Short mmCIF file of C-alpha atoms and ligand atoms in Angstrom, two decimals:
data_model
loop_
_atom_site.label_atom_id
_atom_site.label_comp_id
_atom_site.label_asym_id
_atom_site.label_seq_id
_atom_site.Cartn_x
_atom_site.Cartn_y
_atom_site.Cartn_z
CA MET A 1 46.97 2.18 -12.09
CA PHE A 2 43.47 0.60 -11.04
CA ALA A 3 40.06 1.49 -9.76
CA LYS A 4 36.83 0.00 -8.96
CA VAL A 5 33.43 1.48 -8.79
CA ALA A 6 30.30 -0.41 -7.81
CA SER A 7 27.56 -0.31 -9.93
CA ALA A 8 24.33 -2.27 -10.91
CA HIS A 9 22.21 -3.19 -13.75
CA LEU A 10 18.70 -4.67 -14.20
CA HIS A 11 17.75 -8.40 -15.03
CA GLY A 12 13.91 -8.16 -15.06
CA ILE A 13 13.12 -6.13 -12.10
CA GLU A 14 15.67 -7.83 -10.07
CA ALA A 15 18.99 -5.54 -9.84
CA ILE A 16 22.56 -7.49 -10.11
CA GLY A 17 25.43 -5.92 -8.52
CA VAL A 18 28.38 -5.19 -11.27
CA SER A 19 31.73 -4.09 -10.45
CA VAL A 20 33.45 -1.63 -12.76
CA GLU A 21 37.08 -2.17 -12.93
CA ALA A 22 39.26 0.29 -14.50
CA ASP A 23 42.82 -0.43 -15.40
CA MET A 24 45.36 2.35 -17.13
CA GLY A 25 48.49 0.98 -18.43
CA GLY A 26 51.44 3.07 -17.86
CA SER A 27 52.57 3.36 -21.32
CA GLY A 28 51.84 2.15 -24.70
CA PHE A 29 49.28 2.97 -27.71
CA PRO A 30 46.25 4.56 -26.81
CA SER A 31 43.44 2.31 -26.76
CA PHE A 32 40.11 2.03 -24.96
CA ALA A 33 38.37 -1.35 -24.41
CA VAL A 34 35.19 -2.44 -22.26
CA VAL A 35 35.18 -6.06 -21.77
CA GLY A 36 32.75 -8.37 -19.44
CA LEU A 37 29.95 -9.35 -21.90
CA ALA A 38 28.92 -5.73 -22.52
CA GLU A 39 25.91 -5.40 -25.00
CA ALA A 40 25.73 -2.59 -27.60
CA ALA A 41 24.06 0.23 -25.29
CA VAL A 42 27.16 -0.27 -23.02
CA LYS A 43 29.96 -0.08 -25.75
CA GLU A 44 28.24 3.07 -27.02
CA GLY A 45 28.66 4.32 -23.76
CA LYS A 46 32.54 4.23 -24.15
CA GLU A 47 32.14 6.86 -27.17
CA ARG A 48 29.90 9.30 -24.49
CA VAL A 49 32.53 8.65 -21.73
CA ARG A 50 35.27 9.69 -24.19
CA SER A 51 33.47 12.82 -25.04
CA ALA A 52 32.19 13.71 -21.64
CA LEU A 53 35.80 13.47 -19.79
CA LYS A 54 37.26 15.57 -22.98
CA ASN A 55 34.69 18.25 -22.79
CA ILE A 56 35.21 18.84 -18.96
CA GLY A 57 39.07 19.30 -19.76
CA LEU A 58 40.14 15.63 -18.61
CA ASN A 59 41.91 13.67 -21.23
CA VAL A 60 42.89 10.31 -20.01
CA PHE A 61 42.66 8.73 -23.18
CA ASP A 62 46.51 8.91 -24.22
CA ARG A 63 47.42 5.37 -22.97
CA PRO A 64 45.76 1.90 -22.84
CA ILE A 65 42.57 1.67 -20.90
CA VAL A 66 40.73 -1.59 -20.10
CA VAL A 67 37.43 -1.46 -18.33
CA ASN A 68 36.05 -4.90 -16.95
CA LEU A 69 32.36 -5.14 -15.98
CA ALA A 70 32.59 -7.96 -13.44
CA PRO A 71 31.00 -10.49 -13.00
CA ALA A 72 31.87 -11.39 -16.86
CA ASP A 73 29.24 -14.18 -17.23
CA ILE A 74 26.25 -12.10 -17.20
CA LYS A 75 25.44 -9.83 -20.32
CA LYS A 76 25.17 -5.96 -19.42
CA GLU A 77 22.54 -4.04 -21.00
CA GLY A 78 21.72 -0.19 -20.88
CA SER A 79 23.27 3.08 -20.19
CA HIS A 80 23.71 2.69 -16.43
CA PHE A 81 27.40 2.33 -16.69
CA ASP A 82 28.39 5.55 -18.45
CA LEU A 83 29.20 7.40 -15.03
CA PRO A 84 30.81 4.63 -13.10
CA ILE A 85 33.12 4.11 -15.86
CA ALA A 86 33.80 7.56 -16.41
CA ILE A 87 34.43 7.76 -12.51
CA GLY A 88 36.75 4.43 -12.60
CA LEU A 89 38.98 5.84 -15.11
CA LEU A 90 39.47 9.08 -12.99
CA ALA A 91 39.96 7.23 -9.91
CA ALA A 92 42.27 5.02 -11.53
CA LEU A 93 44.31 8.06 -12.76
CA GLU A 94 44.59 9.43 -8.77
CA PRO A 95 43.30 6.84 -6.59
CA GLU A 96 44.07 8.92 -3.36
CA LYS A 97 41.72 11.59 -4.53
CA TYR A 98 38.67 9.49 -4.50
CA ASN A 99 36.30 7.95 -1.73
CA LEU A 100 34.36 5.28 -3.35
CA GLU A 101 33.61 3.38 -0.10
CA SER A 102 30.10 1.96 0.04
CA THR A 103 29.23 4.06 -2.71
CA LEU A 104 27.13 2.77 -5.69
CA ILE A 105 27.23 4.68 -8.82
CA VAL A 106 24.86 4.63 -11.74
CA GLY A 107 24.08 7.12 -14.58
CA GLU A 108 24.14 7.98 -18.46
CA LEU A 109 26.30 10.73 -19.64
CA SER A 110 25.57 12.92 -22.38
CA LEU A 111 28.35 14.28 -24.54
CA ASP A 112 28.76 17.56 -22.51
CA GLY A 113 29.04 15.70 -19.34
CA ALA A 114 25.50 16.31 -17.97
CA LEU A 115 23.80 13.15 -16.38
CA ARG A 116 20.62 11.51 -17.72
CA GLY A 117 18.11 9.42 -15.72
CA VAL A 118 18.34 5.68 -16.40
CA ALA A 119 15.61 3.14 -16.02
CA GLY A 120 15.08 0.85 -12.83
CA VAL A 121 16.62 3.28 -10.36
CA LEU A 122 14.27 2.03 -7.48
CA CYS A 123 15.24 -1.54 -7.84
CA ILE A 124 19.05 -0.85 -8.34
CA CYS A 125 18.59 1.15 -5.07
CA SER A 126 16.57 -1.30 -2.81
CA TRP A 127 19.34 -3.84 -4.23
CA ALA A 128 21.89 -1.36 -2.95
CA LYS A 129 20.52 -0.80 0.50
CA ASP A 130 19.98 -4.44 1.09
CA ASN A 131 23.70 -5.24 0.31
CA GLY A 132 25.20 -2.74 2.67
CA PHE A 133 25.73 0.23 0.58
CA LYS A 134 25.35 3.86 2.41
CA ARG A 135 24.92 6.06 -0.38
CA VAL A 136 24.03 6.16 -4.25
CA ILE A 137 25.35 8.59 -6.70
CA LEU A 138 22.98 9.06 -9.58
CA PRO A 139 21.48 11.71 -12.22
CA LEU A 140 19.14 14.37 -10.56
CA ASP A 141 16.31 12.87 -12.87
CA ASN A 142 16.14 9.74 -10.73
CA ALA A 143 16.56 11.37 -7.38
CA ASP A 144 12.83 11.37 -6.20
CA GLU A 145 12.39 7.90 -7.56
CA ALA A 146 15.53 6.47 -5.70
CA VAL A 147 14.89 8.31 -2.22
CA LEU A 148 11.77 6.09 -1.84
CA THR A 149 14.14 3.46 -0.86
CA PRO A 150 14.36 4.10 3.31
CA GLU A 151 17.53 4.35 4.86
CA LEU A 152 19.81 4.92 1.88
CA ASN A 153 21.55 8.30 0.99
CA VAL A 154 20.89 9.43 -2.22
CA TYR A 155 23.26 12.02 -3.71
CA PRO A 156 21.96 13.26 -7.16
CA PHE A 157 24.21 15.54 -9.51
CA LYS A 158 23.02 17.03 -12.81
CA HIS A 159 26.83 16.95 -14.44
CA LEU A 160 29.83 15.16 -14.12
CA THR A 161 31.85 17.72 -12.58
CA GLY A 162 29.60 17.89 -9.47
CA VAL A 163 30.39 14.25 -8.84
CA VAL A 164 33.99 14.44 -9.26
CA GLN A 165 33.92 17.37 -6.75
CA PHE A 166 31.60 15.46 -4.22
CA LEU A 167 34.03 12.20 -4.47
CA GLN A 168 36.98 14.41 -4.19
CA GLY A 169 35.59 16.07 -0.78
CA GLU A 170 35.51 19.40 -2.58
CA LEU A 171 31.68 19.77 -2.63
CA LYS A 172 29.66 19.08 0.38
CA CYS A 173 26.24 18.20 -0.18
CA GLU A 174 23.28 16.66 1.83
CA PRO A 175 21.47 13.46 0.87
CA HIS A 176 18.37 14.40 -1.33
CA LYS A 177 14.98 14.46 0.57
CA ARG A 178 11.57 13.89 -1.15
CA THR A 179 9.14 16.76 -0.40
CA SER A 180 5.90 14.43 -0.52
CA ASN A 181 5.18 11.54 1.90
CA ASP A 182 6.23 7.97 1.71
CA SER A 183 3.70 6.76 -0.87
CA LEU A 184 5.20 6.29 -4.61
CA PHE A 185 1.45 7.13 -5.89
CA ASP A 186 1.76 10.77 -4.56
CA THR A 187 4.75 11.32 -6.74
CA LEU A 188 3.41 10.08 -10.06
CA GLY A 189 -0.20 11.16 -9.54
CA SER A 190 -3.32 9.08 -9.98
CA ARG A 191 -3.80 7.94 -13.45
CA TYR A 192 -7.21 6.35 -12.83
CA SER A 193 -9.60 7.77 -15.48
CA ALA A 194 -12.60 6.16 -13.51
CA ASP A 195 -14.35 7.49 -10.56
CA PHE A 196 -17.01 6.95 -8.04
CA SER A 197 -18.71 10.26 -8.78
CA GLU A 198 -19.83 8.81 -11.86
CA ILE A 199 -22.19 6.46 -10.26
CA LYS A 200 -25.60 7.44 -9.69
CA GLY A 201 -27.49 6.15 -6.77
CA GLN A 202 -26.36 2.70 -5.87
CA TYR A 203 -25.93 3.73 -2.06
CA ALA A 204 -25.97 0.39 -0.75
CA ALA A 205 -23.57 -1.04 -3.26
CA ARG A 206 -21.02 1.85 -3.02
CA ARG A 207 -20.97 1.62 0.60
CA ALA A 208 -20.51 -2.16 0.53
CA ALA A 209 -17.41 -1.45 -1.92
CA GLU A 210 -16.08 1.13 0.41
CA ILE A 211 -16.38 -1.43 3.46
CA ALA A 212 -14.75 -4.26 1.16
CA SER A 213 -11.81 -1.59 0.49
CA ALA A 214 -11.31 -0.76 3.99
CA GLY A 215 -10.96 -4.28 5.33
CA MET A 216 -9.95 -6.02 2.20
CA HIS A 217 -12.76 -8.15 2.27
CA ASN A 218 -13.72 -10.14 -0.77
CA ILE A 219 -17.23 -9.18 -2.14
CA ILE A 220 -20.03 -10.57 -4.47
CA MET A 221 -22.45 -8.17 -6.13
CA MET A 222 -25.64 -9.49 -7.34
CA GLY A 223 -27.86 -7.78 -9.81
CA THR A 224 -29.60 -7.44 -13.08
CA PRO A 225 -27.75 -7.10 -16.13
CA GLY A 226 -26.90 -3.35 -16.68
CA SER A 227 -27.24 -2.52 -13.19
CA GLY A 228 -23.60 -1.41 -13.09
CA LYS A 229 -21.81 -4.08 -11.40
CA THR A 230 -18.95 -3.92 -13.54
CA MET A 231 -18.73 -0.21 -13.29
CA LEU A 232 -18.64 -0.34 -9.68
CA ALA A 233 -16.03 -3.20 -9.51
CA SER A 234 -13.56 -1.36 -11.80
CA ARG A 235 -13.79 1.75 -9.55
CA ILE A 236 -12.87 -0.28 -6.42
CA PRO A 237 -9.23 0.35 -7.13
CA THR A 238 -9.77 4.30 -6.95
CA ILE A 239 -10.60 3.84 -3.45
CA LEU A 240 -7.69 1.47 -2.32
CA PRO A 241 -5.02 3.29 -0.67
CA PRO A 242 -1.89 3.69 -2.84
CA MET A 243 0.63 1.02 -3.23
CA THR A 244 3.36 1.15 -0.83
CA LEU A 245 6.73 0.92 -2.34
CA ASP A 246 7.00 -2.76 -1.42
CA GLU A 247 3.68 -3.45 -2.82
CA ALA A 248 4.89 -1.80 -6.11
CA LEU A 249 7.65 -3.55 -6.49
CA LEU A 250 6.19 -7.09 -5.98
CA THR A 251 3.36 -6.29 -8.35
CA THR A 252 5.74 -5.04 -11.03
CA LYS A 253 8.05 -8.04 -10.68
CA VAL A 254 5.01 -10.43 -11.57
CA HIS A 255 3.82 -7.88 -14.39
CA SER A 256 7.51 -8.05 -15.31
CA ILE A 257 7.72 -11.81 -15.64
CA ALA A 258 4.45 -12.15 -17.46
CA GLY A 259 5.75 -9.58 -19.97
CA LEU A 260 3.21 -7.02 -19.09
CA LEU A 261 4.93 -3.85 -18.29
CA ARG A 262 4.51 -1.21 -21.12
CA VAL A 263 7.79 0.74 -20.28
CA LYS A 264 10.89 -1.51 -19.52
CA GLY A 265 12.20 -0.84 -16.17
CA SER A 266 9.12 1.12 -15.06
CA LEU A 267 7.66 0.60 -11.81
CA VAL A 268 3.67 -0.64 -11.75
CA HIS A 269 2.19 1.91 -9.41
CA GLU A 270 -1.35 1.49 -9.96
CA ARG A 271 -3.48 -1.14 -8.60
CA PRO A 272 -4.20 -3.71 -10.98
CA PHE A 273 -7.75 -4.48 -12.13
CA ILE A 274 -7.70 -7.89 -13.65
CA ALA A 275 -11.10 -9.30 -15.20
CA PRO A 276 -10.76 -12.51 -16.71
CA HIS A 277 -13.43 -13.82 -19.21
CA HIS A 278 -15.74 -16.46 -17.89
CA THR A 279 -14.21 -18.86 -20.53
CA ALA A 280 -10.56 -18.56 -19.37
CA SER A 281 -8.83 -21.79 -18.57
CA ASN A 282 -7.26 -22.84 -15.37
CA VAL A 283 -3.73 -22.23 -16.53
CA ALA A 284 -4.76 -18.78 -17.63
CA ILE A 285 -6.35 -17.89 -13.96
CA ILE A 286 -3.88 -19.83 -11.81
CA GLY A 287 -0.75 -19.81 -14.05
CA GLY A 288 1.38 -22.67 -15.60
CA GLY A 289 1.97 -23.61 -19.06
CA ALA A 290 5.59 -24.54 -20.92
CA LYS A 291 7.08 -21.75 -19.10
CA ALA A 292 5.25 -21.59 -15.69
CA MET A 293 4.28 -18.12 -16.40
CA PRO A 294 2.01 -16.33 -13.66
CA GLY A 295 -1.69 -16.60 -14.08
CA HIS A 296 -4.58 -13.67 -13.33
CA VAL A 297 -4.18 -14.36 -9.50
CA SER A 298 -0.81 -13.48 -9.66
CA ILE A 299 -1.03 -10.57 -11.90
CA ALA A 300 -3.76 -9.18 -9.73
CA THR A 301 -1.43 -9.07 -6.76
CA ASN A 302 -2.20 -5.96 -4.44
CA GLY A 303 -5.04 -5.27 -6.51
CA VAL A 304 -8.33 -6.43 -7.73
CA LEU A 305 -9.28 -9.68 -9.47
CA PHE A 306 -12.90 -9.33 -10.81
CA LEU A 307 -14.84 -12.31 -11.85
CA ASP A 308 -18.12 -11.06 -13.86
CA GLU A 309 -20.57 -13.57 -14.29
CA MET A 310 -18.85 -15.73 -11.83
CA LEU A 311 -21.36 -18.59 -12.08
CA GLU A 312 -20.41 -18.86 -16.06
CA PHE A 313 -16.97 -19.72 -15.11
CA ASN A 314 -15.92 -23.42 -15.32
CA ARG A 315 -16.45 -25.14 -12.01
CA SER A 316 -12.81 -26.37 -11.70
CA VAL A 317 -11.49 -22.71 -12.12
CA LEU A 318 -13.73 -21.72 -9.19
CA GLU A 319 -12.21 -24.58 -7.19
CA VAL A 320 -8.57 -23.94 -7.94
CA LEU A 321 -9.18 -20.21 -6.75
CA ARG A 322 -9.22 -21.59 -3.12
CA GLN A 323 -5.64 -22.21 -2.72
CA PRO A 324 -4.36 -18.58 -3.67
CA LEU A 325 -7.76 -16.93 -1.33
CA GLU A 326 -6.27 -19.09 1.39
CA ASP A 327 -2.74 -18.85 1.23
CA GLY A 328 -2.14 -15.25 -0.83
CA LYS A 329 0.21 -17.41 -3.28
CA VAL A 330 0.12 -20.05 -5.84
CA THR A 331 2.47 -22.87 -6.55
CA ILE A 332 2.90 -24.29 -9.88
CA ALA A 333 4.77 -27.62 -10.45
CA ARG A 334 6.18 -27.68 -13.85
CA ALA A 335 8.41 -30.54 -15.52
CA GLY A 336 10.28 -31.25 -12.18
CA ARG A 337 10.47 -27.62 -11.05
CA THR A 338 8.28 -25.72 -8.67
CA VAL A 339 7.62 -22.08 -9.22
CA SER A 340 5.72 -19.92 -6.69
CA TYR A 341 3.92 -16.70 -7.35
CA PRO A 342 2.26 -14.34 -4.90
CA ALA A 343 -1.49 -13.78 -5.44
CA GLN A 344 -2.39 -11.39 -2.94
CA PHE A 345 -5.44 -9.80 -4.46
CA MET A 346 -9.21 -8.75 -3.30
CA LEU A 347 -11.80 -11.01 -5.03
CA VAL A 348 -14.62 -9.01 -6.55
CA ALA A 349 -17.44 -11.16 -8.14
CA ALA A 350 -20.61 -10.44 -10.00
CA CYS A 351 -23.46 -12.58 -10.86
CA ASN A 352 -27.15 -12.29 -11.82
CA PRO A 353 -29.77 -13.16 -9.64
CA CYS A 354 -31.20 -15.97 -11.98
CA PRO A 355 -30.31 -17.57 -15.15
CA CYS A 356 -32.44 -14.95 -17.04
CA GLY A 357 -30.90 -12.14 -15.17
CA TYR A 358 -34.13 -10.48 -14.08
CA TYR A 359 -35.49 -12.11 -10.97
CA GLY A 360 -36.62 -9.19 -8.57
CA ASP A 361 -36.53 -6.58 -11.23
CA ALA A 362 -38.77 -3.69 -11.16
CA LYS A 363 -39.21 -3.45 -14.88
CA LYS A 364 -38.63 -6.76 -16.53
CA LYS A 365 -40.09 -9.77 -15.82
CA CYS A 366 -38.25 -12.75 -14.53
CA VAL A 367 -39.04 -16.10 -16.87
CA CYS A 368 -37.02 -18.69 -15.07
CA SER A 369 -38.67 -21.68 -13.10
CA GLU A 370 -38.56 -21.66 -9.77
CA GLN A 371 -36.51 -24.86 -9.61
CA SER A 372 -33.91 -23.12 -12.34
CA ILE A 373 -33.43 -20.51 -9.84
CA GLU A 374 -32.97 -23.01 -7.28
CA ARG A 375 -30.42 -24.81 -9.29
CA TYR A 376 -28.81 -21.61 -10.30
CA ARG A 377 -28.27 -20.27 -6.74
CA ALA A 378 -26.99 -23.65 -5.49
CA ARG A 379 -23.80 -23.32 -7.34
CA LEU A 380 -23.20 -20.21 -5.45
CA SER A 381 -22.95 -22.15 -2.35
CA GLY A 382 -19.96 -24.14 -1.52
CA PRO A 383 -16.19 -23.42 -0.76
CA LEU A 384 -15.84 -20.33 -2.92
CA LEU A 385 -18.62 -18.47 -1.37
CA ASP A 386 -17.29 -19.51 2.05
CA ARG A 387 -14.45 -17.18 1.29
CA ILE A 388 -16.51 -14.18 0.11
CA ASP A 389 -17.31 -11.54 3.06
CA LEU A 390 -19.78 -9.30 1.55
CA GLN A 391 -22.64 -10.18 -0.31
CA VAL A 392 -24.61 -7.18 -1.88
CA HIS A 393 -27.63 -6.81 -4.21
CA VAL A 394 -26.96 -4.11 -6.93
CA ALA A 395 -30.40 -2.83 -7.71
CA SER A 396 -31.23 -1.49 -11.23
CA VAL A 397 -30.04 2.09 -11.68
CA GLU A 398 -33.57 3.80 -12.23
CA VAL A 399 -34.82 2.13 -9.06
CA SER A 400 -32.09 3.06 -6.91
CA ALA A 401 -31.59 6.50 -8.33
CA LEU A 402 -35.39 7.03 -6.99
CA ASP A 403 -33.84 6.19 -3.68
CA ASP A 404 -31.12 8.45 -3.54
CA ASP A 405 -31.14 11.15 -6.04
CA LYS A 406 -27.61 12.62 -5.44
CA CYS A 407 -24.55 11.88 -7.38
CA GLY A 408 -22.08 9.56 -5.79
CA GLU A 409 -19.27 10.98 -3.70
CA SER A 410 -15.81 10.99 -5.44
CA SER A 411 -13.15 8.34 -5.37
CA GLN A 412 -10.72 10.53 -3.36
CA ASP A 413 -13.42 11.54 -0.48
CA ILE A 414 -14.20 7.64 0.09
CA LEU A 415 -10.30 6.99 0.08
CA LYS A 416 -9.52 9.31 2.84
CA ARG A 417 -11.96 7.33 5.07
CA VAL A 418 -10.65 3.92 3.57
CA VAL A 419 -6.80 5.09 4.37
CA ARG A 420 -7.84 6.00 7.92
CA ALA A 421 -9.46 2.85 8.22
CA HIS A 422 -6.07 0.78 7.15
CA LYS A 423 -4.25 2.89 9.46
CA ILE A 424 -6.34 1.74 12.51
CA GLN A 425 -5.76 -1.85 11.23
CA SER A 426 -2.22 -1.48 10.95
CA ASN A 427 -1.81 -0.46 14.36
CA ARG A 428 -4.22 -3.09 15.60
CA PHE A 429 -2.06 -5.85 14.26
CA ALA A 430 1.07 -4.36 14.50
CA GLY A 431 3.36 -7.31 15.17
CA MET A 432 1.21 -9.98 13.81
CA ASP A 433 1.43 -11.27 10.17
CA ILE A 434 -1.89 -10.05 9.15
CA HIS A 435 -2.58 -6.52 8.30
CA PHE A 436 -6.62 -6.51 7.69
CA ASN A 437 -9.75 -7.37 9.58
CA SER A 438 -10.63 -9.66 6.80
CA GLN A 439 -7.36 -11.93 7.81
CA MET A 440 -8.11 -12.37 11.39
CA SER A 441 -8.59 -15.79 12.68
CA GLU A 442 -10.85 -16.93 15.46
CA ARG A 443 -7.95 -16.57 18.19
CA VAL A 444 -7.27 -12.95 16.73
CA MET A 445 -10.78 -11.86 16.65
CA GLN A 446 -11.01 -12.93 20.23
CA GLU A 447 -8.14 -10.58 21.15
CA CYS A 448 -8.91 -7.54 18.65
CA LEU A 449 -12.70 -7.53 18.15
CA ASN A 450 -13.57 -5.35 20.95
CA ILE A 451 -17.37 -5.74 20.69
CA ASP A 452 -19.78 -4.59 23.26
CA ASP A 453 -22.17 -6.56 24.56
CA GLY A 454 -25.24 -5.27 23.21
CA ALA A 455 -23.70 -5.79 19.66
CA LYS A 456 -22.72 -9.37 20.46
CA LYS A 457 -25.97 -10.28 21.71
CA LEU A 458 -27.45 -8.72 18.35
CA ALA A 459 -25.13 -10.89 16.26
CA ILE A 460 -26.01 -14.12 18.08
CA ASN A 461 -29.69 -13.31 17.92
CA ALA A 462 -29.15 -12.72 14.21
CA ALA A 463 -27.31 -16.07 13.70
CA ALA A 464 -29.97 -17.96 15.04
CA LYS A 465 -32.79 -16.16 13.21
CA PHE A 466 -31.16 -16.36 10.04
CA ASN A 467 -29.47 -19.77 10.63
CA LEU A 468 -25.93 -18.53 9.75
CA SER A 469 -23.04 -21.05 9.74
CA ALA A 470 -20.52 -20.54 12.10
CA ARG A 471 -18.17 -19.19 9.32
CA ALA A 472 -21.05 -16.88 8.23
CA TYR A 473 -21.30 -15.48 11.78
CA ASN A 474 -17.69 -14.80 12.00
CA LYS A 475 -17.69 -12.79 8.72
CA VAL A 476 -20.72 -10.79 10.20
CA LEU A 477 -18.34 -9.77 13.01
CA LYS A 478 -15.28 -9.09 11.04
CA ILE A 479 -17.30 -6.97 8.61
CA SER A 480 -18.73 -5.26 11.87
CA ARG A 481 -15.13 -4.27 12.88
CA THR A 482 -14.39 -2.72 9.67
CA ILE A 483 -17.70 -0.90 9.72
CA ALA A 484 -16.71 0.46 13.25
CA ASP A 485 -13.08 1.54 12.04
CA LEU A 486 -14.63 3.48 9.29
CA ALA A 487 -16.76 5.10 11.96
CA ASP A 488 -13.69 5.49 13.97
CA SER A 489 -15.26 3.85 16.89
CA ALA A 490 -12.75 1.91 19.08
CA SER A 491 -15.48 -0.78 19.96
CA VAL A 492 -17.93 -2.84 17.67
CA GLU A 493 -21.54 -1.54 18.70
CA PRO A 494 -24.84 -2.55 17.81
CA ALA A 495 -25.52 -0.10 14.73
CA HIS A 496 -22.02 -1.59 13.20
CA VAL A 497 -23.61 -5.16 13.36
CA SER A 498 -27.07 -4.14 12.21
CA GLU A 499 -25.35 -2.75 9.06
CA SER A 500 -23.13 -5.79 8.74
CA LEU A 501 -26.07 -8.36 8.51
CA GLN A 502 -27.20 -6.49 5.51
CA TYR A 503 -24.04 -7.66 3.55
CA ARG A 504 -24.71 -11.48 4.15
CA MET A 505 -28.21 -11.67 1.71
CA LEU A 506 -27.20 -14.74 0.57
CA ASP A 507 -26.97 -16.71 3.83
CA LYS A 508 -30.90 -15.37 4.43
CA GLN A 509 -32.32 -16.67 1.21
ZN1 ZN K 601 -34.96 -15.09 -14.21
#
């Protein structure tokens, strides 16, 4: 007698389908063997299955039993197979009673037959969906995580007996539904310890950070040491919308390859904030090395790459950033093979206004010569700066706090506006291969900008007055579009353009 149960296990964060085949001999000495490259944890599962079945009054172990985990050439780890093995044995005994069609089963058993959650269920469920399974049976502990996979019916159970009754058609149940909305973040709650409300004053810089987050624009902040650039930058992830499931999976995949997952099989659900030191090498930033590992640009995927003291970075490091900024991915060639990693990050850069750091400061005098400031600023120009949309001055705290004596708004409040702006953009760009205003090409801008005549005239005049390049002019328009979205305005109006012009301070110097 023979039965086959579909299951899966994890390889990195990729799931691999495993077929659990149970064969029961009619006669012979009682035995129970699990074959098919099962690692220790899977073999231990044998004893859990034996106890669980005995404890619910089903003794099938009075005959020779062989369980094969196919394909046999892949090592199987973890306790995912307890439940499918138990069901396989029962189904082999009475095949006609069990409906296992289009059904994937995973779960750990405790000795009394209760089901325990297993790691990586989300990856397993998305694999199941992609491979045509209609339903997944798993422990109740995993239910909320599992139903994040769209269009998959998830049936969670607390105990083996429930699973048996369900598969035999004796127990009817509805697929599990999650109570909250479609973001993983909502289930798990924010774990950010930092908040924008901790930043006093800095109205302009805070606003620039909000605009950058709303349109996913790259941003550079210039200010004296200690003005709070790092504090601002590190809070940007707290005002970016929660990661979608696809984003979380992609980020998790990269972190998994880079060996950065704190808990094996867990999902990264917080947007990364990656801040490499300015001495970091090309390989550290871009990726590579003997194992062609992902670099900081990939690890920051769906989050923020923060370059503090950007002008202190090696020139060649800044050069190699161009490809990921342009393409959203990096390709690493290594010993005859090519590996491609995602590199979709928001670039946040910070630098001092001059070599000593105090140019324009109200309290401390700058000691730099005019030429050295010029040379320093000249390093800012070039292809990298071309890819940065917003340029903002961060005043030292005392000065800006005088301007604005209120404490900052909380991240949660800013986030609400950013989320709304993202929604407006996803409607605008539906059916296109872009998501944000920052990604608009000139052609898309013509179609989607919706700028009124007064605003356009203002932008053209400003471009002439400040001698803006065509690229800079386009950036002004894109930022204006994002400002209009934050204001829930269908058209770009003069006020949006004039605010936008404030964020191009480096063009004006
Ligand atoms: Zn100076």
